[in-house]
PDB file of C-alpha atoms and ligand atoms in Angstrom:
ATOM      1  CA  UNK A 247     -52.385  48.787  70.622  1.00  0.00           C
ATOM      2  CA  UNK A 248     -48.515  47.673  69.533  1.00  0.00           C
ATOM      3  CA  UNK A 249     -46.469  48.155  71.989  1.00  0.00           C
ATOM      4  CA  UNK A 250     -42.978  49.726  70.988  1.00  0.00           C
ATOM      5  CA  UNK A 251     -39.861  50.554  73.681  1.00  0.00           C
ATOM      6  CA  UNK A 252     -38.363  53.928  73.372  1.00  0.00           C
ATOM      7  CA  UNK A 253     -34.399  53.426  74.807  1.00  0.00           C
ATOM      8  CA  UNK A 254     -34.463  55.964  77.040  1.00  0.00           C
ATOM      9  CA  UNK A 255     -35.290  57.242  80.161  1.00  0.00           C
ATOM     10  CA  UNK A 256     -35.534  60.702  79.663  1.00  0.00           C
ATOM     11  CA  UNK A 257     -39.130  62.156  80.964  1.00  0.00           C
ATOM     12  CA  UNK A 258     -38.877  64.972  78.213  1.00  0.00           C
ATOM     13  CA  UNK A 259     -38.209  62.482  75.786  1.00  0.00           C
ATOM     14  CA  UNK A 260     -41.026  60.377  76.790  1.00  0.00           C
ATOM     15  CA  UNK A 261     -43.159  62.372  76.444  1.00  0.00           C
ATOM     16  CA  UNK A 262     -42.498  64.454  73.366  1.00  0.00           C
ATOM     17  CA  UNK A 263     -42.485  60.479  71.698  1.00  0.00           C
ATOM     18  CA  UNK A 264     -45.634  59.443  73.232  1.00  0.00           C
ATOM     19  CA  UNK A 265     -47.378  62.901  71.661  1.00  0.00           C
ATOM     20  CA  UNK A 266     -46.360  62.113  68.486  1.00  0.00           C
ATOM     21  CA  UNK A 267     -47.005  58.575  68.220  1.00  0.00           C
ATOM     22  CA  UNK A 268     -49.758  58.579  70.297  1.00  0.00           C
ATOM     23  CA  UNK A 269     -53.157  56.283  69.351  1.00  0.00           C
ATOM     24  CA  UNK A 270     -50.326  54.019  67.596  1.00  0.00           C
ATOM     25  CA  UNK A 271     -48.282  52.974  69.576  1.00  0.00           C
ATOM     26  CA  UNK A 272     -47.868  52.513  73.496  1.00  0.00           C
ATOM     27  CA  UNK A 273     -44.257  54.013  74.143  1.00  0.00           C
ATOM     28  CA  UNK A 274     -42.692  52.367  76.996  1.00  0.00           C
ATOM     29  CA  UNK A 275     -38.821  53.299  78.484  1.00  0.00           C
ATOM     30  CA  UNK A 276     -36.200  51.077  79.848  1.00  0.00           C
ATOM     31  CA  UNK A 277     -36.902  51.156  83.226  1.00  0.00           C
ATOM     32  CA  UNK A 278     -40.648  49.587  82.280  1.00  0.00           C
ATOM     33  CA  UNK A 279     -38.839  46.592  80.970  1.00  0.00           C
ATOM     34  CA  UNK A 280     -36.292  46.367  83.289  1.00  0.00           C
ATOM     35  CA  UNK A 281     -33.552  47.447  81.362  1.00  0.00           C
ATOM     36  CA  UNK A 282     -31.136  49.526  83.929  1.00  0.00           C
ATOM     37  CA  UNK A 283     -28.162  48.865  81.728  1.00  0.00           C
ATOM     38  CA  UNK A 284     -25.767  51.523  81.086  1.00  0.00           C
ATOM     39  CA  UNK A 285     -25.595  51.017  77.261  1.00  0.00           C
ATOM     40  CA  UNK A 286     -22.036  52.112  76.107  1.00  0.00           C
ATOM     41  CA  UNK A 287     -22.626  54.464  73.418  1.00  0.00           C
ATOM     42  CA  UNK A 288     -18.955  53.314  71.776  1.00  0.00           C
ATOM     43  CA  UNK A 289     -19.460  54.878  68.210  1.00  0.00           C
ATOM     44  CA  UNK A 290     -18.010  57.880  66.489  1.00  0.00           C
ATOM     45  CA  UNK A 291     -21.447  58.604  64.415  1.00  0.00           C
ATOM     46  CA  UNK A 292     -25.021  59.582  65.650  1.00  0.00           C
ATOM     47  CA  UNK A 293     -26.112  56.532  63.727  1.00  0.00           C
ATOM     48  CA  UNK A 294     -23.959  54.349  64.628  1.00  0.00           C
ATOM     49  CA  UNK A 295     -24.570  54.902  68.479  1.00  0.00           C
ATOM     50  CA  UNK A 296     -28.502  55.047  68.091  1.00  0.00           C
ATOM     51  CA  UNK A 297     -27.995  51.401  66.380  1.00  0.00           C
ATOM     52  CA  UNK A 298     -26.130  50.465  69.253  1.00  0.00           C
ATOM     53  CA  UNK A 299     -28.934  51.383  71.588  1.00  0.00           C
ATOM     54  CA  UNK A 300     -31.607  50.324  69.622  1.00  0.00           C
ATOM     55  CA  UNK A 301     -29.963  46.311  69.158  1.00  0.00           C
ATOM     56  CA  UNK A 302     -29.221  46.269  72.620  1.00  0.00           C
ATOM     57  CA  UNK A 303     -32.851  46.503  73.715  1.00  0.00           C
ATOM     58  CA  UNK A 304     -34.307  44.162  70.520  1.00  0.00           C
ATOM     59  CA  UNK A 305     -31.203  41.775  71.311  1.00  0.00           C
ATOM     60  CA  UNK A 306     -31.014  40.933  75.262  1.00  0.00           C
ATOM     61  CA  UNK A 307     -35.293  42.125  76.108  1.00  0.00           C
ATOM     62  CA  UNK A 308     -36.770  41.406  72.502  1.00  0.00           C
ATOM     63  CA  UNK A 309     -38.761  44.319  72.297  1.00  0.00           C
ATOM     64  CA  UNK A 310     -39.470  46.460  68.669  1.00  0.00           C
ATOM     65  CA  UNK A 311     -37.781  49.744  69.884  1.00  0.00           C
ATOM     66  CA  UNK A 312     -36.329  52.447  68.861  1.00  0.00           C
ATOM     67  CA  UNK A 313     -33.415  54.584  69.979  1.00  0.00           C
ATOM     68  CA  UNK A 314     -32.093  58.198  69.350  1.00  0.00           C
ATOM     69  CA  UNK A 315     -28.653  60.295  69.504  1.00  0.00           C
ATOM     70  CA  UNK A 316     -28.474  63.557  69.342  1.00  0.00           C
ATOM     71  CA  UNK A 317     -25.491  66.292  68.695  1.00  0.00           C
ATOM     72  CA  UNK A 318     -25.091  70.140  69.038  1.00  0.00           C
ATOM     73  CA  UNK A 319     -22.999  70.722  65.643  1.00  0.00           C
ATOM     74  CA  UNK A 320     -21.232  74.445  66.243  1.00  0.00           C
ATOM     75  CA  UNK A 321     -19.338  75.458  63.038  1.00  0.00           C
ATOM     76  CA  UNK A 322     -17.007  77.574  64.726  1.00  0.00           C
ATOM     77  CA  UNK A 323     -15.940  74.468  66.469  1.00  0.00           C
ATOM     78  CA  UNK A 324     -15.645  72.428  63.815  1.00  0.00           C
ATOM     79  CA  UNK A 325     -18.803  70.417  64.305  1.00  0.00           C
ATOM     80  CA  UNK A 326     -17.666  69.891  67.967  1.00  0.00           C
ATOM     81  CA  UNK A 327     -19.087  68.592  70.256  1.00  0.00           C
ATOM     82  CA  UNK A 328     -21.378  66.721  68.022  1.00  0.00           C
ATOM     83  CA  UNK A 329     -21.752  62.927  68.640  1.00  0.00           C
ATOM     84  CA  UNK A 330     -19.382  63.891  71.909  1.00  0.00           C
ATOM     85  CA  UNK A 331     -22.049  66.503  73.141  1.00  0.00           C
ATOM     86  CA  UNK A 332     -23.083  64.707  76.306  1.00  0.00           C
ATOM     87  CA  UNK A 333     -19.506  64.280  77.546  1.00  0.00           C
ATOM     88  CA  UNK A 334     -18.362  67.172  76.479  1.00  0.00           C
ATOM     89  CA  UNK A 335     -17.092  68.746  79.385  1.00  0.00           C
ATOM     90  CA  UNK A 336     -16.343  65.196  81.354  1.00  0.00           C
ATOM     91  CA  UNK A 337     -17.377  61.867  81.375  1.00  0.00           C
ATOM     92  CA  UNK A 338     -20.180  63.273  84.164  1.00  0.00           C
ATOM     93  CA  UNK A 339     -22.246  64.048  81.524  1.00  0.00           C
ATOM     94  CA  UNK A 340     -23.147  67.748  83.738  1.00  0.00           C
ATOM     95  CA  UNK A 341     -25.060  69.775  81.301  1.00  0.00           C
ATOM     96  CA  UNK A 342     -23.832  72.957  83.083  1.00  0.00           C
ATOM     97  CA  UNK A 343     -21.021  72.566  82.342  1.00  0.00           C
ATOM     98  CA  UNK A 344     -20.778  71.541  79.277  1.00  0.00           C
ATOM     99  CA  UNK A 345     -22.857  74.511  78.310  1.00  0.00           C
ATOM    100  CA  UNK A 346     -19.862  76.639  80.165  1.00  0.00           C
ATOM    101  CA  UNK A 347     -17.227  74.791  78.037  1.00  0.00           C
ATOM    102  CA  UNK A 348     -19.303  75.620  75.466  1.00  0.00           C
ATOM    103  CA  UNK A 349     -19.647  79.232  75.826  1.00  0.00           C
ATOM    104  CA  UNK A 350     -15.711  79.565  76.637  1.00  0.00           C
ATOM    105  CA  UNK A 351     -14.917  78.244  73.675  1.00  0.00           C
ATOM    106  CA  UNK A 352     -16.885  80.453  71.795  1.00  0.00           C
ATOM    107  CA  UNK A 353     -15.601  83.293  73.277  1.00  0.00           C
ATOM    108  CA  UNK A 354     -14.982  85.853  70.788  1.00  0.00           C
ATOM    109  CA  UNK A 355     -16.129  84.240  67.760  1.00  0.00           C
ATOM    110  CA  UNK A 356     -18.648  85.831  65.432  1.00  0.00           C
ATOM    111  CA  UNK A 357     -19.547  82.684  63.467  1.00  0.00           C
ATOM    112  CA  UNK A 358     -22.291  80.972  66.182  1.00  0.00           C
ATOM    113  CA  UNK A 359     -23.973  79.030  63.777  1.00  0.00           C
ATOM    114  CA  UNK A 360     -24.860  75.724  65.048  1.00  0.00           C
ATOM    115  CA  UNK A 361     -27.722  72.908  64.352  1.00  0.00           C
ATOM    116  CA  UNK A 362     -29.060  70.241  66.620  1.00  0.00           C
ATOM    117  CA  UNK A 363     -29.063  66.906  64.919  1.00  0.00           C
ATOM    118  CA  UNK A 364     -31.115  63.593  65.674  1.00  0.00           C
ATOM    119  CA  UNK A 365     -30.750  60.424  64.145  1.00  0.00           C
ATOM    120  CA  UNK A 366     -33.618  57.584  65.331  1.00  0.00           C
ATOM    121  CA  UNK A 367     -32.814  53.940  64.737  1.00  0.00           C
ATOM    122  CA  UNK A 368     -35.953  51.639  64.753  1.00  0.00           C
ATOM    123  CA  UNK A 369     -35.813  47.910  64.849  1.00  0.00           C
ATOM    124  CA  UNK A 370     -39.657  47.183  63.836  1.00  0.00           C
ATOM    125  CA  UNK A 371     -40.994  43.175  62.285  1.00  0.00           C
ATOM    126  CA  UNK A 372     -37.426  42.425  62.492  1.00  0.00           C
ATOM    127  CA  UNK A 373     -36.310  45.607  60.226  1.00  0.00           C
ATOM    128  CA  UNK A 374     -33.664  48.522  60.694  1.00  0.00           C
ATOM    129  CA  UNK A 375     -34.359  51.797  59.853  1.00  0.00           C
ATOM    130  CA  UNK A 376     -33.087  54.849  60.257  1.00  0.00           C
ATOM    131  CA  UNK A 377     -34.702  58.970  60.402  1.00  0.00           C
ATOM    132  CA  UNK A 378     -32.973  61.952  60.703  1.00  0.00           C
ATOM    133  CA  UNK A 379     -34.386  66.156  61.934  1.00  0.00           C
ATOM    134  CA  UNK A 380     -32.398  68.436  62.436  1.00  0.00           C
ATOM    135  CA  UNK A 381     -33.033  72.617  63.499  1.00  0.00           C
ATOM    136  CA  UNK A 382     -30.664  75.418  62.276  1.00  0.00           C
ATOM    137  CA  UNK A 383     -30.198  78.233  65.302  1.00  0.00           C
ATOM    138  CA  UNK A 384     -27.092  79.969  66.847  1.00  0.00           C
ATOM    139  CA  UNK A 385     -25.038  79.788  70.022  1.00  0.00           C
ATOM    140  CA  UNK A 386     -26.173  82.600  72.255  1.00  0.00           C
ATOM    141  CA  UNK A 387     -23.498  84.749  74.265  1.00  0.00           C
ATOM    142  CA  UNK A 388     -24.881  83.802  77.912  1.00  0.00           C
ATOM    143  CA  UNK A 389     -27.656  80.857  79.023  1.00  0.00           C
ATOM    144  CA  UNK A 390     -31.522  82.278  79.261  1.00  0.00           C
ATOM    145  CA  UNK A 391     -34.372  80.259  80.264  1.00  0.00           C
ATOM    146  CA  UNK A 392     -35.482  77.778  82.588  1.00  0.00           C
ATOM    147  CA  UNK A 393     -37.498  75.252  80.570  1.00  0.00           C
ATOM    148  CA  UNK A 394     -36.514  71.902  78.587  1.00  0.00           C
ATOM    149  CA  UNK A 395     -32.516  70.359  79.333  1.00  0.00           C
ATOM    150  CA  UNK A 396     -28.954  70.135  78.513  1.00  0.00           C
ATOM    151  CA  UNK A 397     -27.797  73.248  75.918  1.00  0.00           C
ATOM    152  CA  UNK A 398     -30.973  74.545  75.440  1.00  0.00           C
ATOM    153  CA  UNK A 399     -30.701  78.128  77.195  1.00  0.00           C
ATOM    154  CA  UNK A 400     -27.625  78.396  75.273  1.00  0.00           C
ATOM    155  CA  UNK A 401     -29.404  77.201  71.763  1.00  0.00           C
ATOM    156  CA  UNK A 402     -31.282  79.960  69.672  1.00  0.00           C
ATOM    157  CA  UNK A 403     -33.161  78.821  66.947  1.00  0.00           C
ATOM    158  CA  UNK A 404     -33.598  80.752  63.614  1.00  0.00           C
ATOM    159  CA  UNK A 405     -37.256  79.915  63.813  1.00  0.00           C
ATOM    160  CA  UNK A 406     -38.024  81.216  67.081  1.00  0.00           C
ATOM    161  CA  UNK A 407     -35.131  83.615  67.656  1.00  0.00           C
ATOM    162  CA  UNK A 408     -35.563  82.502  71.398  1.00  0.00           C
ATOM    163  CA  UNK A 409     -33.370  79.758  73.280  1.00  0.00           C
ATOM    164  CA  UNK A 410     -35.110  76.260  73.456  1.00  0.00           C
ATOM    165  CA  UNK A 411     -35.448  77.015  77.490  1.00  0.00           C
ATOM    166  CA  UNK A 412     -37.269  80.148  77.070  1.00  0.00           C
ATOM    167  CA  UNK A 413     -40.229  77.928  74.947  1.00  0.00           C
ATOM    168  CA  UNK A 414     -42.854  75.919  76.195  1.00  0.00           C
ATOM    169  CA  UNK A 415     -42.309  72.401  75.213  1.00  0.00           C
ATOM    170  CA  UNK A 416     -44.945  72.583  72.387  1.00  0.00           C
ATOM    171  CA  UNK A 417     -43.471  75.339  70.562  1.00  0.00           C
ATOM    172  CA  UNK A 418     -39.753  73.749  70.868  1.00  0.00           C
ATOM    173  CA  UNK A 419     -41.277  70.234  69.876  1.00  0.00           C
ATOM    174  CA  UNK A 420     -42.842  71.429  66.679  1.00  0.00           C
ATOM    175  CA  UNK A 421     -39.178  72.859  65.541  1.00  0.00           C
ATOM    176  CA  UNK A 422     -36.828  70.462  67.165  1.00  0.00           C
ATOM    177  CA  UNK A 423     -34.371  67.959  65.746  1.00  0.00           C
ATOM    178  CA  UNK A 424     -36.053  65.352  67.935  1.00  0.00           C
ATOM    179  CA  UNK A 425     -39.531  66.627  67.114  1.00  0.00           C
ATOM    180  CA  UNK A 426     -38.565  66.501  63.564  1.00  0.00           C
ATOM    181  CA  UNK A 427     -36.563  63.031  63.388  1.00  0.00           C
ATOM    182  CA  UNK A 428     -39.636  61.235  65.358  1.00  0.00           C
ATOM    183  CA  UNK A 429     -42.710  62.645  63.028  1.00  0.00           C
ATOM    184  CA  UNK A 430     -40.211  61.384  59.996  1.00  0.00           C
ATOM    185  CA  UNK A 431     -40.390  57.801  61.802  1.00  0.00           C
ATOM    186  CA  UNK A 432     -44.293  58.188  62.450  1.00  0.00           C
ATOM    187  CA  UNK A 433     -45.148  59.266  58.941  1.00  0.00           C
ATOM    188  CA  UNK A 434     -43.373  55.874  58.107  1.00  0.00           C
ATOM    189  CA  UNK A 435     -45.343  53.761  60.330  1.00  0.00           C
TER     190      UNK A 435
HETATM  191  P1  IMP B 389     -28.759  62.471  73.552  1.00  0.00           P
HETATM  192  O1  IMP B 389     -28.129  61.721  72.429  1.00  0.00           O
HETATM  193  O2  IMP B 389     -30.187  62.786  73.322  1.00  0.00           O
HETATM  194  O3  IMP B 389     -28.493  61.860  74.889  1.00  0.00           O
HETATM  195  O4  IMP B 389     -28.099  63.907  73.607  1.00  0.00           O
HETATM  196  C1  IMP B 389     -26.707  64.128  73.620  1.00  0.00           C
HETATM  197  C2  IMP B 389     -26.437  65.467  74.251  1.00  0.00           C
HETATM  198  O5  IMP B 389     -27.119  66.515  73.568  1.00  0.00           O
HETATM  199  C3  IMP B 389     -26.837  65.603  75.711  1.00  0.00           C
HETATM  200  O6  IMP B 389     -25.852  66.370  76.372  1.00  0.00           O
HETATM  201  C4  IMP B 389     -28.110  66.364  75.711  1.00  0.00           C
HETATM  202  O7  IMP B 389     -28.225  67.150  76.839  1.00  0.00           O
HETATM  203  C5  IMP B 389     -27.956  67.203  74.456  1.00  0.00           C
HETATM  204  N1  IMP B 389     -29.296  67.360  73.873  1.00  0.00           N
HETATM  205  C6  IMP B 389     -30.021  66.421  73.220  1.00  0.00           C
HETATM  206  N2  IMP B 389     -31.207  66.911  72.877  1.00  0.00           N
HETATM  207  C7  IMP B 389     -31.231  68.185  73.340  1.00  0.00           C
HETATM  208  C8  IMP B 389     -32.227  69.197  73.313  1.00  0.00           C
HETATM  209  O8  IMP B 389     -33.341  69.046  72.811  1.00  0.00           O
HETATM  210  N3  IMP B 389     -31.877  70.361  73.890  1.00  0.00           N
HETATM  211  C9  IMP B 389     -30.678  70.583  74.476  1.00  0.00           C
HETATM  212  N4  IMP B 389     -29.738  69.662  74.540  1.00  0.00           N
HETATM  213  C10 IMP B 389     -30.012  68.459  73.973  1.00  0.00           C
END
């Protein structure tokens, strides 16, 4: 079976990626090859920071890959945090408290629409690509849940009308951005 590096470490990433392209392709992270480099994720776009990733890995360990970034669009905010969601709240990338700079800031507004956006660049045979999901949903007033990571007991989604963290991952995989952007790149492949 090809063998195909997904640039991250993330265990719920892993394994929502190895679901989807699984009997295709053998998903492996960074730390399998080695790669404990903090990649700086420098850009001002989802795309252009998922490109970074994704050349890193092909560039300095030669391995096809492929790389994602994700952002929490809130229209109330202006698209903010967007392509800034990890660091929102600090360069400590603490997803409590983002989500808590997050809900302050959305104190008091009525508009809480918001969508999740991924963008997934592949380097495959020496070719870029790019895919792109995304799910619509709204900021809730306080967290609830437990399950999945970062906003999602604060992310309702239209689909669902539960957060993210009160699904199992199944039922948030088959509406997510991420779930989305990587069956896009597996139809392709
Ligand atoms: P990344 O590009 O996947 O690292 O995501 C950027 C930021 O968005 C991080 O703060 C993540 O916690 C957050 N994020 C990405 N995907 C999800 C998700 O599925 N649920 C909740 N937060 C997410």
């Amino acid at each position: 079976m090809k063998e195909i590096v997904f640039a991250t470490n993330n265990s719920h990433k892993l394994e929502e990626a190895r679901a989807i392209l699984a009997g295709r392709f053998r998903v492996r992270s960074l730390a399998e090859i080695g790669c404990h480099d903090d990649i700086p994720e420098t850009a001002d776009t989802l795309e252009g920071n998922a490109l970074i990733k994704a050349r890193w890995v092909k560039e300095r360990y030669g391995y096809d890959c492929f790389a994602d970034d994700t952002g929490l669009m809130v229209d109330a905010l202006g698209g903010a945090p967007g392509v800034y969601s990890a660091r929102y709240a600090g360069p400590e990338c603490d997803a409590v408290a983002n989500m808590r700079l997050l809900l302050d800031n959305m104190e008091g507004k009525t508009d809480r629409r918001a969508r999740f956006v991924t963008v997934i660049a592949l380097i495959l045979d020496g070719e870029e690509r790019m895919f792109r999901g995304s799910v619509e949903g709204r900021i809730a007033d306080a967290p609830s849940g437990t399950a999945g990571f970062g906003y999602d007991p604060v992310f309702v989604a239209d689909e669902s009308g539960m957060a993210f963290a009160e699904m199992t991952p199944e039922a948030k995989n088959a509406i997510s951005h991420r779930g989305r952007a990587l069956r896009a790149m597996a139809a392709e492949l």
